[in-house]
Short mmCIF file of C-alpha atoms in Angstrom, two decimals:
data_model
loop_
_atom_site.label_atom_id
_atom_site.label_comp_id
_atom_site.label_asym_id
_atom_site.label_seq_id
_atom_site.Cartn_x
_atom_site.Cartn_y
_atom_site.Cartn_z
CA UNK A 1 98.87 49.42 123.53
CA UNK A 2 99.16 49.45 127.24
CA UNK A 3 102.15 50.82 128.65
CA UNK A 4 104.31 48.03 130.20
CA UNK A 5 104.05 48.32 134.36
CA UNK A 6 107.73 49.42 134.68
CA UNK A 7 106.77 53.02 133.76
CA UNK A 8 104.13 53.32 136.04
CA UNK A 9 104.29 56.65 137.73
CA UNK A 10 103.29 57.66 141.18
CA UNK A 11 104.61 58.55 144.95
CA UNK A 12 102.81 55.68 146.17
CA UNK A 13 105.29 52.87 144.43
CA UNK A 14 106.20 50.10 146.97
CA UNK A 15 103.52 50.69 149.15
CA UNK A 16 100.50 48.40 149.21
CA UNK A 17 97.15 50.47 148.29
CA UNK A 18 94.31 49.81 151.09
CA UNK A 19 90.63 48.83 149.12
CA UNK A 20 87.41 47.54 150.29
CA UNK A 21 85.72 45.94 147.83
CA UNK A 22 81.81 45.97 147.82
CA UNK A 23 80.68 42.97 146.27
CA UNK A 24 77.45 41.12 145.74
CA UNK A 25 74.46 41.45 143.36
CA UNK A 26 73.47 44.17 141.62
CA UNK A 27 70.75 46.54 143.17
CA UNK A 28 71.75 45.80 146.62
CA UNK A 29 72.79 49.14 147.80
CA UNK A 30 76.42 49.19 147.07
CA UNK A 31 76.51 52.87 145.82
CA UNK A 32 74.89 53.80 149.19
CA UNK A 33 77.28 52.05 151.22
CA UNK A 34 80.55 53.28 149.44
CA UNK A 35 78.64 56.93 149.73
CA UNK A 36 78.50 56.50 153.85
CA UNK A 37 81.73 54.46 153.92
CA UNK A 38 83.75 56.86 152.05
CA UNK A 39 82.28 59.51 154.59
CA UNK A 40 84.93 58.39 157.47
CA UNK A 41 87.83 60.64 157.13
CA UNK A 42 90.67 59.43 154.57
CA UNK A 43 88.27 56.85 152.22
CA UNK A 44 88.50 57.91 148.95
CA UNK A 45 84.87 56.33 146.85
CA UNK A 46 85.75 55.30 143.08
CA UNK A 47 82.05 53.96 142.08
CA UNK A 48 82.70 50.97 140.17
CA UNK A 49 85.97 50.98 138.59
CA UNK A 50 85.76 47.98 136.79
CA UNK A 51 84.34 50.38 134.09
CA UNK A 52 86.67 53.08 133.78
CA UNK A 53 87.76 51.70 130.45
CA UNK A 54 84.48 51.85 128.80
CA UNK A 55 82.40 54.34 130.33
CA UNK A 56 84.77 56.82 131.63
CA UNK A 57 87.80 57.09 129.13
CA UNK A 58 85.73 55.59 126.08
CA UNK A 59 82.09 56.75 126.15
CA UNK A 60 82.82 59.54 128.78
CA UNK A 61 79.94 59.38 131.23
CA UNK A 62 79.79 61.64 133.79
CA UNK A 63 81.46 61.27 136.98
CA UNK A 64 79.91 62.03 140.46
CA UNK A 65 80.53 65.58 140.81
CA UNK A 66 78.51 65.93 137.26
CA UNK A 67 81.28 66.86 134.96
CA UNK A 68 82.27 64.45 132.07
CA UNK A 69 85.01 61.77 132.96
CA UNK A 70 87.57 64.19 130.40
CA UNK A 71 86.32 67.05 131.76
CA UNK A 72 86.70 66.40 135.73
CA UNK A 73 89.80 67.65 137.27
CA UNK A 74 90.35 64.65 139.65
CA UNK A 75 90.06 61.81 136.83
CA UNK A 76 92.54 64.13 134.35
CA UNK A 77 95.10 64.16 137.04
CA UNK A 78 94.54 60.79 137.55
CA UNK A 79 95.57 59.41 134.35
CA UNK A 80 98.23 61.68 134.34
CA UNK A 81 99.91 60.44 137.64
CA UNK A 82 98.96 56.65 136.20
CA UNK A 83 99.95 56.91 132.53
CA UNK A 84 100.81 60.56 131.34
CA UNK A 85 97.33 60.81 130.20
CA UNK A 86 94.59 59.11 129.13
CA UNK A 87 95.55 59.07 125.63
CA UNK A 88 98.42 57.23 126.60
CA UNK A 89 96.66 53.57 126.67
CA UNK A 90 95.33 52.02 124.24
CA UNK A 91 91.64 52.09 125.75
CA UNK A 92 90.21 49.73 123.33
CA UNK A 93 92.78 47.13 124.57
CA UNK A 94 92.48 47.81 127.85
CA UNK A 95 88.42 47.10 127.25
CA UNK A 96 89.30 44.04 124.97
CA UNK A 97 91.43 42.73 127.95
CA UNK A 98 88.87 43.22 130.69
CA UNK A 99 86.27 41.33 128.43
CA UNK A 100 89.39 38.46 128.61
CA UNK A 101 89.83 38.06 131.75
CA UNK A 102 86.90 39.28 134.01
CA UNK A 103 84.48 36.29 132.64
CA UNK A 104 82.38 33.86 135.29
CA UNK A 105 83.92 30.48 133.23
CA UNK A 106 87.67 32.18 134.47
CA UNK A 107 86.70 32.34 138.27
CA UNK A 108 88.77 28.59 138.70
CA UNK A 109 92.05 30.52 136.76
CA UNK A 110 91.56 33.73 139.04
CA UNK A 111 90.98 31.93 142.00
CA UNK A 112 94.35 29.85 141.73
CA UNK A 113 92.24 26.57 141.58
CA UNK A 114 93.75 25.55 138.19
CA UNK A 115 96.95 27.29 136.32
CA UNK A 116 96.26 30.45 134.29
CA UNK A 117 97.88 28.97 131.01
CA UNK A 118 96.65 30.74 127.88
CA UNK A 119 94.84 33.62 130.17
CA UNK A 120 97.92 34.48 131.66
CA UNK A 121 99.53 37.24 129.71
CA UNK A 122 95.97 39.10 129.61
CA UNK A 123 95.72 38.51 133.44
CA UNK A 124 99.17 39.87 133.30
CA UNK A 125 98.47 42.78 131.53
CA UNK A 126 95.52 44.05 132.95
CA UNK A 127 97.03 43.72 135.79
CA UNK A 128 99.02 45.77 135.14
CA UNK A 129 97.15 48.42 134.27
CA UNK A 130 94.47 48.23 137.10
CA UNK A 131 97.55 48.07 139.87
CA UNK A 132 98.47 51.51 138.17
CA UNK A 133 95.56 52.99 138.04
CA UNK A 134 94.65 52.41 142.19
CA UNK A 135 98.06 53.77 143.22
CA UNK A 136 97.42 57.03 140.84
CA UNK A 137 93.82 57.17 142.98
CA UNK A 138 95.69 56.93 146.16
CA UNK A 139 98.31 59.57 145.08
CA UNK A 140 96.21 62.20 143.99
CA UNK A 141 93.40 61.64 146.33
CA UNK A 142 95.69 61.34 149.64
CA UNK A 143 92.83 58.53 150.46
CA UNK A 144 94.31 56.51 153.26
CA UNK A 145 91.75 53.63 151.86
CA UNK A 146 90.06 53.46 148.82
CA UNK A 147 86.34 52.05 148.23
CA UNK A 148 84.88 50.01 145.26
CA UNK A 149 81.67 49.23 144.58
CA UNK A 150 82.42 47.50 141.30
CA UNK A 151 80.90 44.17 142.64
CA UNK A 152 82.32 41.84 139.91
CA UNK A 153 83.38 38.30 141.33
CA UNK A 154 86.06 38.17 138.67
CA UNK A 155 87.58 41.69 139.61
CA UNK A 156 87.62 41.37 143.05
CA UNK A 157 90.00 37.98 142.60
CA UNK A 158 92.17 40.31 140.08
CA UNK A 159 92.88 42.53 142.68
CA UNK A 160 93.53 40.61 145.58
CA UNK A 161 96.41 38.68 143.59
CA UNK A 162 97.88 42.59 142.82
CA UNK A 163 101.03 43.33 144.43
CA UNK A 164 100.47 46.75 145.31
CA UNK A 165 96.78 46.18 146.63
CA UNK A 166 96.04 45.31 149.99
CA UNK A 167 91.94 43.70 149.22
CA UNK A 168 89.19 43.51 152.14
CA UNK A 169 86.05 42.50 151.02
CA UNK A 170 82.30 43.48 152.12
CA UNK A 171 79.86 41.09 151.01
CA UNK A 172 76.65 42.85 150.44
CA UNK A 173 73.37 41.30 151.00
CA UNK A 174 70.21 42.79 150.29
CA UNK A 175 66.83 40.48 150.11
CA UNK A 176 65.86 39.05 147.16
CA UNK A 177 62.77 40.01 146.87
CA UNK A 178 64.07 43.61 147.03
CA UNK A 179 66.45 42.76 144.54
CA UNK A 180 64.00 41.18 141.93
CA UNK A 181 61.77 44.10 142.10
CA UNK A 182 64.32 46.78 141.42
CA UNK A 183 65.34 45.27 137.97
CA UNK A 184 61.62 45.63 137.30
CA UNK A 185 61.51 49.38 137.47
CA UNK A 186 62.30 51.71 135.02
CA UNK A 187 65.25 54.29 136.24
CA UNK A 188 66.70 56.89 134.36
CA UNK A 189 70.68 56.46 134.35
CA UNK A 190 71.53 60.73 134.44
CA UNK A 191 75.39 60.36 133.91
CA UNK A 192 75.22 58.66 130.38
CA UNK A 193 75.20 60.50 126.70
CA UNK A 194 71.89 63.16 127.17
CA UNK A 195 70.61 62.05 130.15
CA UNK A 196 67.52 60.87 128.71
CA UNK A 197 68.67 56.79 128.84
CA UNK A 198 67.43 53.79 131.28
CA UNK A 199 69.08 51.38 133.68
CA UNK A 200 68.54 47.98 132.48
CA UNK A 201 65.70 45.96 133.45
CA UNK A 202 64.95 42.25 133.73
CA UNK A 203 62.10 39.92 134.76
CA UNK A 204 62.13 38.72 138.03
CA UNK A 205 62.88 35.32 136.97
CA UNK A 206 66.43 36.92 135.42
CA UNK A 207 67.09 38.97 138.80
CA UNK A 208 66.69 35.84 141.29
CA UNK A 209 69.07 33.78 138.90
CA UNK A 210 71.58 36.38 139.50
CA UNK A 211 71.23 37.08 143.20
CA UNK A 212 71.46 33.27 144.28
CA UNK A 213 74.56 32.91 141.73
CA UNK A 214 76.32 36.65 142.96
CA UNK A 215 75.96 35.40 146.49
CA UNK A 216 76.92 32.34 146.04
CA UNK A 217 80.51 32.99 144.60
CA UNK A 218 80.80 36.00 147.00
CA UNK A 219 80.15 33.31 150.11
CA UNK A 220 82.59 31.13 148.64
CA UNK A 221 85.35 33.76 147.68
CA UNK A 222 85.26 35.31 150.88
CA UNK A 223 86.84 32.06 152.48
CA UNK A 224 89.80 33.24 150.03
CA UNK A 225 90.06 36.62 151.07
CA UNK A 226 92.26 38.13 153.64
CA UNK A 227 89.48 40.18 155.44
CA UNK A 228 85.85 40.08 154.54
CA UNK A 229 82.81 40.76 156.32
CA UNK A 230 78.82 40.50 155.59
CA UNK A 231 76.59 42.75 155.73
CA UNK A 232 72.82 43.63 154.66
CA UNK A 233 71.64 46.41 153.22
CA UNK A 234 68.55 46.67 155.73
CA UNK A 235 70.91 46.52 158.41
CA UNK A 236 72.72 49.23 156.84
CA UNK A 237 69.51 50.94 156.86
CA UNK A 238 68.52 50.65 160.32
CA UNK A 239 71.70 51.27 162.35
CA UNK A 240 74.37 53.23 159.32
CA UNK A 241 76.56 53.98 162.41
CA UNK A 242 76.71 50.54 163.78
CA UNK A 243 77.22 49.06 160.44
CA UNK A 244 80.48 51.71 159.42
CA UNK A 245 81.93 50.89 162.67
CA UNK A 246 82.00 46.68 162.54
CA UNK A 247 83.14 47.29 158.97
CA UNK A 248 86.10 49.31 159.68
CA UNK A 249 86.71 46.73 163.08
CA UNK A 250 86.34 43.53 161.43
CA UNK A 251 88.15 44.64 158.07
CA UNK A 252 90.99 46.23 160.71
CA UNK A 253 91.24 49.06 158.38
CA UNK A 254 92.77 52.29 159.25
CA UNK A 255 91.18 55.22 160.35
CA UNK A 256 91.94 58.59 162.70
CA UNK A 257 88.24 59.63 163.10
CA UNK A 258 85.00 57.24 163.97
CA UNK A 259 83.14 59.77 165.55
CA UNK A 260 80.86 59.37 162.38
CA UNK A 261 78.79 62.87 162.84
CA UNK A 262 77.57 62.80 159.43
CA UNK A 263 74.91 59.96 160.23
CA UNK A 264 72.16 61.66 162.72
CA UNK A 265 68.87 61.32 162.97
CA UNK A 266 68.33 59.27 160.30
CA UNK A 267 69.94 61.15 157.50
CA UNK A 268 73.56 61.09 156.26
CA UNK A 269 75.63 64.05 155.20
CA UNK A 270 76.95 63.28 152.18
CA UNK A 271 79.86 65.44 150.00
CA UNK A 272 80.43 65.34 146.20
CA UNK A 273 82.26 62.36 145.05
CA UNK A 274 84.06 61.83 141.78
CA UNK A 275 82.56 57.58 142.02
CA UNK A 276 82.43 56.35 138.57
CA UNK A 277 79.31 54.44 136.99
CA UNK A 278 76.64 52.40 139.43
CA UNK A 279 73.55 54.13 140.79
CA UNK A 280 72.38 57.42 140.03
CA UNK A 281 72.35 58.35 143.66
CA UNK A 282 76.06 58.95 143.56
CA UNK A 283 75.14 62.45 142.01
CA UNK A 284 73.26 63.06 145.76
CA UNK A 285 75.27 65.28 147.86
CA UNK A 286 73.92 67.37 151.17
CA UNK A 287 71.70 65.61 154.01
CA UNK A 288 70.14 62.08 152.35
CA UNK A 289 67.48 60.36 154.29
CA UNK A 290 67.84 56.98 155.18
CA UNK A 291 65.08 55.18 154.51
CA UNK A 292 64.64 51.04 153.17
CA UNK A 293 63.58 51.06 149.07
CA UNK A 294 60.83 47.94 150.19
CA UNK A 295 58.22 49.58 147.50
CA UNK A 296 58.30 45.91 146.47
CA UNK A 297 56.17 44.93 149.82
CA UNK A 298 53.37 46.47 148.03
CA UNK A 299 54.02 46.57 144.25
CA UNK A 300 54.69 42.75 144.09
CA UNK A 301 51.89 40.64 143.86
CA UNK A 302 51.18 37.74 146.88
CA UNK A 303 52.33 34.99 144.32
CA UNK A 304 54.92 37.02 142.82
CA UNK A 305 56.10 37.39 146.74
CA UNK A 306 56.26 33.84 147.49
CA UNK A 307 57.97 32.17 143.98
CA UNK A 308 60.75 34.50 145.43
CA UNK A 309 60.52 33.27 148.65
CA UNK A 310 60.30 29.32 147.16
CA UNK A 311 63.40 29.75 144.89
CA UNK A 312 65.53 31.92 147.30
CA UNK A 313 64.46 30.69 150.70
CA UNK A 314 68.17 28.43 151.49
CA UNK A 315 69.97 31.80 151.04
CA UNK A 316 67.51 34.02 152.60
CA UNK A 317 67.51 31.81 155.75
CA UNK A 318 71.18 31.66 155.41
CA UNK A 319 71.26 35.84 155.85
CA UNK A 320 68.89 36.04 158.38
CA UNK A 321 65.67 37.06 156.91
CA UNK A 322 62.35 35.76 157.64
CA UNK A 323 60.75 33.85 155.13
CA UNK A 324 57.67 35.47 155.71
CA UNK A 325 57.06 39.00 153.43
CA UNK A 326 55.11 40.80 156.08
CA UNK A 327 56.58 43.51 157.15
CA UNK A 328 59.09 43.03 159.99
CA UNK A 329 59.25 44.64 163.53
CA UNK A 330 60.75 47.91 163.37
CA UNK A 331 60.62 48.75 159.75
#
């Protein structure tokens, strides 16, 4: 079983825990924007969190610096500042209760729009548990801020009702077509059981479904956020120092350093991180260059191309991108 919250551990009791939350559709680019984010002195990157339950303490994946999640020094210390050890929890419930509660038909419950009723003591719960398990991060990091690329709608309305969490949000865009193309491709996920095992892949069809519906609820959730700011991956692309700085202004976050001398010249400097789950590039460490992942410009068919452009074009226009697939000015 969970332990109950009252013997939660942890220096950082009391105090509210500083996280910006990368949301949006998958294969946007969130692992590469907590990587760069997490690059300004004192922000800590956790990878997507949201999984820690099944892929870290249950199926024991590996964690960015390339050791398994049991094995790596900074996870073990973690659940021993959170819980007295990973053994501690019952990680099966802890699973069974993120299944409850972080589901698309409880958005109106998480939200506040309706009362919780018969959701509430798993909402409760894993609450519990996930308010815990940031403040352990904080403590044994020393992060000042802590950044999460777990994307989930669900999750990010979880923890901006916690307590001891003080939520900012970063809506990431990335165009669809973009989007549709990388669930097409075939990528080998390094961090899981051999080594030897895919990332999941979907038709086109599948991946536009979920980018207009991610974006959607991330447009509308950000009106019930305390700080939140857009951005898109291209943008992120074409100007990483512009983009770090209006996050950390508009979010208001904290910070001693913005000098930001690990972006030059088109590459970013980029030390080991213990982020959990999401992209394989979160193994990357040393000088990374910057460039756009638009294969899809010329691996996508013209028709292919424009049924994108017909059943995404509100939203694109909406972000800011051309409707037109030729390659824009600049890039």
């Amino acid at each position: 079983m969970p332990l109950p919250a009252s013997s939660a551990g942890g220096g950082h009791q009391g105090s509210r825990t500083p996280i910006v939350y990368i949301g949006g559709a998958a294969r946007s680019g969130s692992t590469l924007l907590e990587r760069i984010l997490a690059c300004v002195p004192g922000y800590w990157p956790v990878g997507e969190l949201v999984f820690v339950w099944e892929r870290g303490v249950r199926r024991n994946d590996r964690c960015g610096c390339g050791e398994r999640f049991h094995d790596c020094p900074f996870w073990d210390q973690v659940g021993k500042t959170a819980f007295g050890g990973w053994d501690q929890v019952d990680a099966g419930e802890a699973v069974a209760l993120r299944a409850a509660v972080d589901r698309h038909r409880h958005l109106d419950r998480l939200a506040g729009l309706r009362p919780q009723g018969p959701l509430e003591p798993a909402i409760t719960a894993y609450s519990a548990l996930t308010e815990r398990l940031y403040a352990a991060v904080r403590e044994v990091s020393g992060a000042s801020v802590i950044v999460d690329s777990s994307k989930h709608v669900g999750y990010a309305l979880l923890l901006r009702d916690i307590g001891g969490i003080d939520l900012r949000l970063i809506h990431l865009v990335r165009r669809s077509h973009g989007v549709a193309y990388s669930w097409t491709k075939r990528v080998v996920k390094p961090g899981v059981g051999d080594g030897t095992e895919y990332m999941s892949v979907h038709p086109a069809s599948w991946a536009i479904g979920l980018w207009t519906a991610d974006n959607l609820l991330f447009d509308l959730i950000a009106r019930r956020m305390p700080g939140a700011a857009r951005i898109r991956y291209e943008d992120l692309i074409d100007d990483p120092a512009g983009v770090v700085a209006r996050i950390v202004s508009v979010l208001e976050l904290p910070h001693t350093d913005l000098s930001l001398d690990f972006l030059a010249d088109g590459a970013a400097a980029l030390p080991q991180s213990h982020a959990l789950s999401g992209n394989p590039m979160r193994f990357k460490r040393g000088q990374i260059v910057l460039r756009a992942d638009d294969e899809w410009r010329s691996a996508m068919s013209g028709p292919r191309k424009a049924a994108i452009s017909a059943a995404t074009w509100p939203l694109l226009l909406r972000y800011g991108y051309p409707l037109s697939t030729r390659r824009e000015p600049g890039r």
